[in-house]
Amino acid sequence: MKNINDNTDDHGILSVVATPIGNLSDITYRAVEILRQADIILCEDTRMTKRLLSHLDIQDKQLSAYNEQKSGASIQKITDWLSEGKHITLVTDAGTPGISDPGSILVGHIRKNSPHTIIQAIPGPSALVSALSISGISIHDFTFLGFLPHKKGRETLFKEIAEAKRPYVFYESPHRIIKALESLKKFAPKKNVTIARELTKIHEEVVSGTAEELLQFFDDNKEKVRGEIVVIISN
Ligand code: SAM
């Protein structure tokens, strides 16, 4: 058993910090405090994180790019920093790290190989939970698919969604939403589809109906085939 209070000076801390998914006021007090304290901030895109830090008036922080495709700060370098007792925070461009975003490989590695490191969650926004919370769908259990595969396994997933008893949720880009709705129309024509778009931003919108109704909606409102999208399919 390891507790956050077990930390001593020579044990590093890895704080996994959620950041806003649109509205910058959605950062938590604790996230700001942790970002201020951090020795190093690992981020997906340093330009995006610089913008957030500047909004929070946090200056002179060491930023290091981290992604799970091996460019930027390597896991070995991060492990070294932690063994020197550094406080490292991990953020992504938006939302909660590790949820369809970099983070889980790093956290898994640190958990396994640096047992003295304190790994702590600094919870906050996530598009997944935000969308579910205003969907009006009863959520006791659900299946989250992240981003759908473009080719292999895609049709099988749509068939699985068609048969599902519980809600299914996935992230989708505006370039692919019409294609996803067309597949839903084909494989799951009777299901209710909820689209949560641009959450926490000026054009936040939630629309629902059958896939066919939503295709008609987007055909009538072509300017709305844009922004960031969460799709929920329910019975
Ligand atoms: N880790 C992030 C989280 O916790 O929300 C998700 C990162 S994933 C790379 C980005 C996807 O999340 C977008 O393509 C979109 O599907 C969804 N997303 C992010 N921000 C959103 C928003 N403001 N409104 C709706 N969906 C959003």
Coordinates of C-alpha atoms and ligand atoms in Angstrom, one line a residue:
M1 CA 0.0 0.0 0.0
K2 CA 1.2 3.4 -0.8
N3 CA -0.3 6.7 0.3
I4 CA 0.4 10.2 -0.9
N5 CA 1.7 11.1 2.5
D6 CA 4.4 8.4 2.1
N7 CA 6.3 10.8 -0.1
T8 CA 9.7 12.0 1.0
D9 CA 12.0 14.5 -0.6
D10 CA 13.8 12.1 -2.8
H11 CA 10.6 10.6 -4.2
G12 CA 9.2 12.3 -7.3
I13 CA 5.6 13.2 -7.9
L14 CA 3.7 12.7 -11.1
S15 CA 0.5 14.7 -11.2
V16 CA -1.9 13.9 -14.0
V17 CA -3.8 17.2 -14.5
A18 CA -7.0 17.7 -16.3
T19 CA -7.3 20.9 -18.3
P20 CA -10.3 22.7 -19.9
I21 CA -12.0 21.3 -23.0
G22 CA -12.9 24.8 -24.2
N23 CA -13.9 27.3 -21.5
L24 CA -10.6 28.2 -19.7
S25 CA -12.5 29.0 -16.5
D26 CA -13.0 25.3 -16.1
I27 CA -9.6 24.7 -14.6
T28 CA -9.8 23.7 -11.0
Y29 CA -8.1 25.6 -8.1
R30 CA -6.0 22.6 -7.4
A31 CA -4.9 22.2 -11.0
V32 CA -3.6 25.8 -10.9
E33 CA -1.8 25.2 -7.6
I34 CA -0.2 22.0 -8.9
L35 CA 0.9 23.7 -12.2
R36 CA 2.4 26.5 -10.2
Q37 CA 4.3 24.0 -8.0
A38 CA 5.5 21.8 -10.8
D39 CA 9.2 21.6 -11.7
I40 CA 8.4 20.3 -15.2
I41 CA 5.2 20.3 -17.2
L42 CA 4.9 17.5 -19.8
C43 CA 2.5 18.5 -22.5
E44 CA 1.2 17.3 -25.9
D45 CA 1.7 20.6 -27.8
T46 CA 3.8 23.1 -25.9
R47 CA 2.1 26.0 -27.8
M48 CA -1.3 25.0 -26.4
T49 CA 0.0 24.6 -22.9
K50 CA 1.8 27.9 -23.1
R51 CA -1.5 29.6 -23.9
L52 CA -3.2 28.0 -20.9
L53 CA -0.3 28.9 -18.6
S54 CA -0.2 32.5 -19.8
H55 CA -4.0 32.7 -19.2
L56 CA -3.3 31.5 -15.6
D57 CA -0.4 33.9 -15.3
I58 CA 2.0 31.0 -14.6
Q59 CA 5.4 32.0 -15.9
D60 CA 8.9 30.5 -16.3
K61 CA 8.0 26.9 -16.3
Q62 CA 10.0 24.2 -17.9
L63 CA 7.8 22.6 -20.6
S64 CA 8.6 19.4 -22.3
A65 CA 6.7 17.8 -25.1
Y66 CA 5.5 14.3 -24.4
N67 CA 3.6 12.0 -26.6
E68 CA 3.4 8.3 -26.7
Q69 CA 4.9 8.0 -30.2
K70 CA 8.4 8.5 -28.7
S71 CA 9.3 12.1 -29.7
G72 CA 9.8 14.7 -27.0
A73 CA 10.8 13.7 -23.5
S74 CA 11.4 10.0 -23.3
I75 CA 10.0 7.8 -20.5
Q76 CA 13.6 7.2 -19.4
K77 CA 14.3 10.9 -19.0
I78 CA 11.0 11.4 -17.1
T79 CA 11.9 8.4 -14.8
D80 CA 15.3 10.1 -14.1
W81 CA 13.6 13.4 -13.2
L82 CA 11.3 11.6 -10.9
S83 CA 14.2 9.7 -9.2
E84 CA 15.8 13.1 -8.6
G85 CA 12.7 14.0 -6.6
K86 CA 11.1 16.4 -9.2
H87 CA 7.5 17.2 -9.3
I88 CA 6.3 16.5 -12.9
T89 CA 2.8 17.3 -14.2
L90 CA 1.3 15.8 -17.2
V91 CA -1.3 17.7 -19.2
T92 CA -2.7 17.2 -22.7
D93 CA -4.2 19.8 -25.1
A94 CA -7.6 19.5 -23.5
G95 CA -9.4 17.3 -21.0
T96 CA -8.1 14.4 -18.9
P97 CA -4.8 12.8 -19.9
G98 CA -5.0 9.1 -20.7
I99 CA -8.6 9.3 -22.0
S100 CA -8.0 9.0 -25.8
D101 CA -4.9 11.1 -25.1
P102 CA -1.3 10.4 -24.1
G103 CA -0.7 9.4 -20.5
S104 CA -1.5 5.8 -19.9
I105 CA 1.7 4.3 -21.2
L106 CA 3.7 6.7 -19.1
V107 CA 1.6 6.2 -15.9
G108 CA 1.8 2.4 -16.5
H109 CA 5.5 2.5 -16.8
I110 CA 6.1 4.6 -13.7
R111 CA 3.7 2.5 -11.7
K112 CA 5.6 -0.6 -12.6
N113 CA 9.2 0.6 -12.5
S114 CA 9.3 3.5 -10.0
P115 CA 7.3 2.3 -7.1
H116 CA 8.3 5.2 -4.9
T117 CA 6.9 7.8 -7.2
I118 CA 3.6 9.3 -6.0
I119 CA 1.2 9.3 -8.9
Q120 CA -1.8 11.6 -8.2
A121 CA -4.9 12.5 -10.2
I122 CA -5.9 16.2 -10.4
P123 CA -9.3 15.6 -11.8
G124 CA -11.3 18.1 -13.9
P125 CA -12.9 18.4 -17.3
S126 CA -13.4 15.5 -19.7
A127 CA -15.5 15.6 -22.9
L128 CA -16.7 12.1 -22.2
V129 CA -18.2 12.8 -18.7
S130 CA -19.4 16.3 -19.7
A131 CA -21.4 14.9 -22.6
L132 CA -22.9 12.1 -20.6
S133 CA -23.9 14.5 -17.8
I134 CA -26.1 16.6 -20.1
S135 CA -27.3 13.9 -22.4
G136 CA -30.4 13.1 -20.3
I137 CA -29.6 9.5 -20.8
S138 CA -29.7 7.3 -17.7
I139 CA -26.0 6.3 -17.2
H140 CA -25.4 3.5 -14.8
D141 CA -23.1 1.7 -17.1
F142 CA -21.8 2.4 -20.6
T143 CA -19.2 1.4 -23.1
F144 CA -16.6 4.0 -24.3
L145 CA -15.0 3.3 -27.6
G146 CA -12.6 6.3 -27.8
F147 CA -12.2 7.1 -31.5
L148 CA -13.6 4.5 -33.9
P149 CA -11.1 2.7 -36.1
H150 CA -11.2 4.0 -39.7
K151 CA -11.2 0.6 -41.3
K152 CA -10.4 -2.7 -39.6
G153 CA -13.1 -3.7 -37.0
R154 CA -15.3 -0.7 -37.8
E155 CA -18.2 -2.7 -39.2
T156 CA -18.0 -5.2 -36.3
L157 CA -18.3 -2.3 -33.8
F158 CA -21.3 -0.9 -35.5
K159 CA -23.0 -4.3 -35.3
E160 CA -22.0 -4.5 -31.7
I161 CA -23.6 -1.1 -31.1
A162 CA -26.8 -2.2 -32.8
E163 CA -27.1 -5.2 -30.4
A164 CA -26.1 -3.3 -27.3
K165 CA -28.3 -3.1 -24.2
R166 CA -26.2 -0.3 -22.6
P167 CA -25.2 3.1 -24.1
Y168 CA -22.1 3.3 -26.3
V169 CA -20.0 6.5 -26.5
F170 CA -17.3 7.6 -28.9
Y171 CA -15.3 10.6 -29.9
E172 CA -15.7 11.8 -33.5
S173 CA -14.2 14.4 -35.7
P174 CA -16.3 16.8 -37.8
H175 CA -14.7 15.3 -40.9
R176 CA -16.0 11.8 -40.1
I177 CA -19.3 12.5 -38.3
I178 CA -21.5 12.2 -41.4
K179 CA -19.8 8.8 -42.3
A180 CA -20.4 7.6 -38.7
L181 CA -24.1 8.6 -38.9
E182 CA -24.4 6.9 -42.2
S183 CA -23.1 3.7 -40.7
L184 CA -25.4 4.1 -37.7
K185 CA -28.3 4.5 -40.1
K186 CA -27.3 1.3 -41.9
F187 CA -26.6 -0.9 -38.8
A188 CA -28.6 0.7 -36.0
P189 CA -31.5 2.6 -37.6
K190 CA -33.7 2.5 -34.5
K191 CA -31.2 3.6 -31.9
N192 CA -31.2 7.0 -30.3
V193 CA -28.1 9.0 -31.2
T194 CA -27.1 12.0 -29.2
I195 CA -24.4 14.4 -30.4
A196 CA -22.8 16.7 -27.9
R197 CA -20.8 19.4 -29.8
E198 CA -18.5 22.1 -28.7
L199 CA -19.0 21.5 -25.0
T200 CA -18.3 24.5 -22.7
K201 CA -17.8 26.7 -25.8
I202 CA -19.9 29.4 -27.3
H203 CA -21.6 27.1 -29.8
E204 CA -22.2 24.2 -27.4
E205 CA -25.1 22.1 -28.6
V206 CA -26.7 18.8 -27.9
V207 CA -29.0 17.2 -30.5
S208 CA -30.5 13.8 -30.6
G209 CA -32.7 11.6 -32.8
T210 CA -32.3 8.6 -35.1
A211 CA -29.2 8.6 -37.3
E212 CA -31.5 9.4 -40.2
E213 CA -32.9 12.4 -38.4
L214 CA -29.5 13.7 -37.5
L215 CA -28.3 13.3 -41.1
Q216 CA -31.2 15.4 -42.1
F217 CA -30.4 17.9 -39.3
F218 CA -26.8 18.3 -40.5
D219 CA -27.9 18.5 -44.2
D220 CA -30.2 21.4 -43.1
N221 CA -27.5 23.0 -40.9
K222 CA -24.2 22.4 -42.8
E223 CA -22.4 25.1 -40.8
K224 CA -22.8 22.8 -37.8
V225 CA -20.8 19.9 -39.2
R226 CA -17.8 21.3 -37.3
G227 CA -16.2 21.5 -33.9
E228 CA -15.5 18.8 -31.4
I229 CA -18.0 16.0 -31.0
V230 CA -19.0 13.2 -28.6
V231 CA -21.5 10.7 -29.9
I232 CA -23.8 8.7 -27.5
I233 CA -25.9 5.8 -28.8
S234 CA -28.7 4.6 -26.6
N235 CA -31.9 2.6 -26.8
Ligands
SAM1 N1 -8.7 13.5 -23.1 C1 -9.8 14.3 -23.6 C2 -10.9 14.3 -22.6 O1 -10.7 13.9 -21.5 O2 -12.0 14.9 -23.0 C3 -10.2 13.8 -25.0 C4 -9.1 14.0 -26.0 S1 -9.5 13.4 -27.6 C5 -7.9 13.5 -28.4 C6 -10.3 14.8 -28.3 C7 -11.7 14.4 -28.6 O3 -12.5 14.7 -27.5 C8 -12.3 15.4 -29.7 O4 -12.1 14.9 -31.0 C9 -13.8 15.3 -29.4 O5 -14.4 14.1 -29.9 C10 -13.8 15.2 -27.8 N2 -13.8 16.6 -27.3 C11 -12.8 17.3 -26.8 N3 -13.3 18.5 -26.4 C12 -14.6 18.5 -26.7 C13 -15.6 19.5 -26.6 N4 -15.4 20.7 -26.1 N5 -16.9 19.2 -27.0 C14 -17.2 18.0 -27.5 N6 -16.2 17.0 -27.6 C15 -15.0 17.3 -27.3

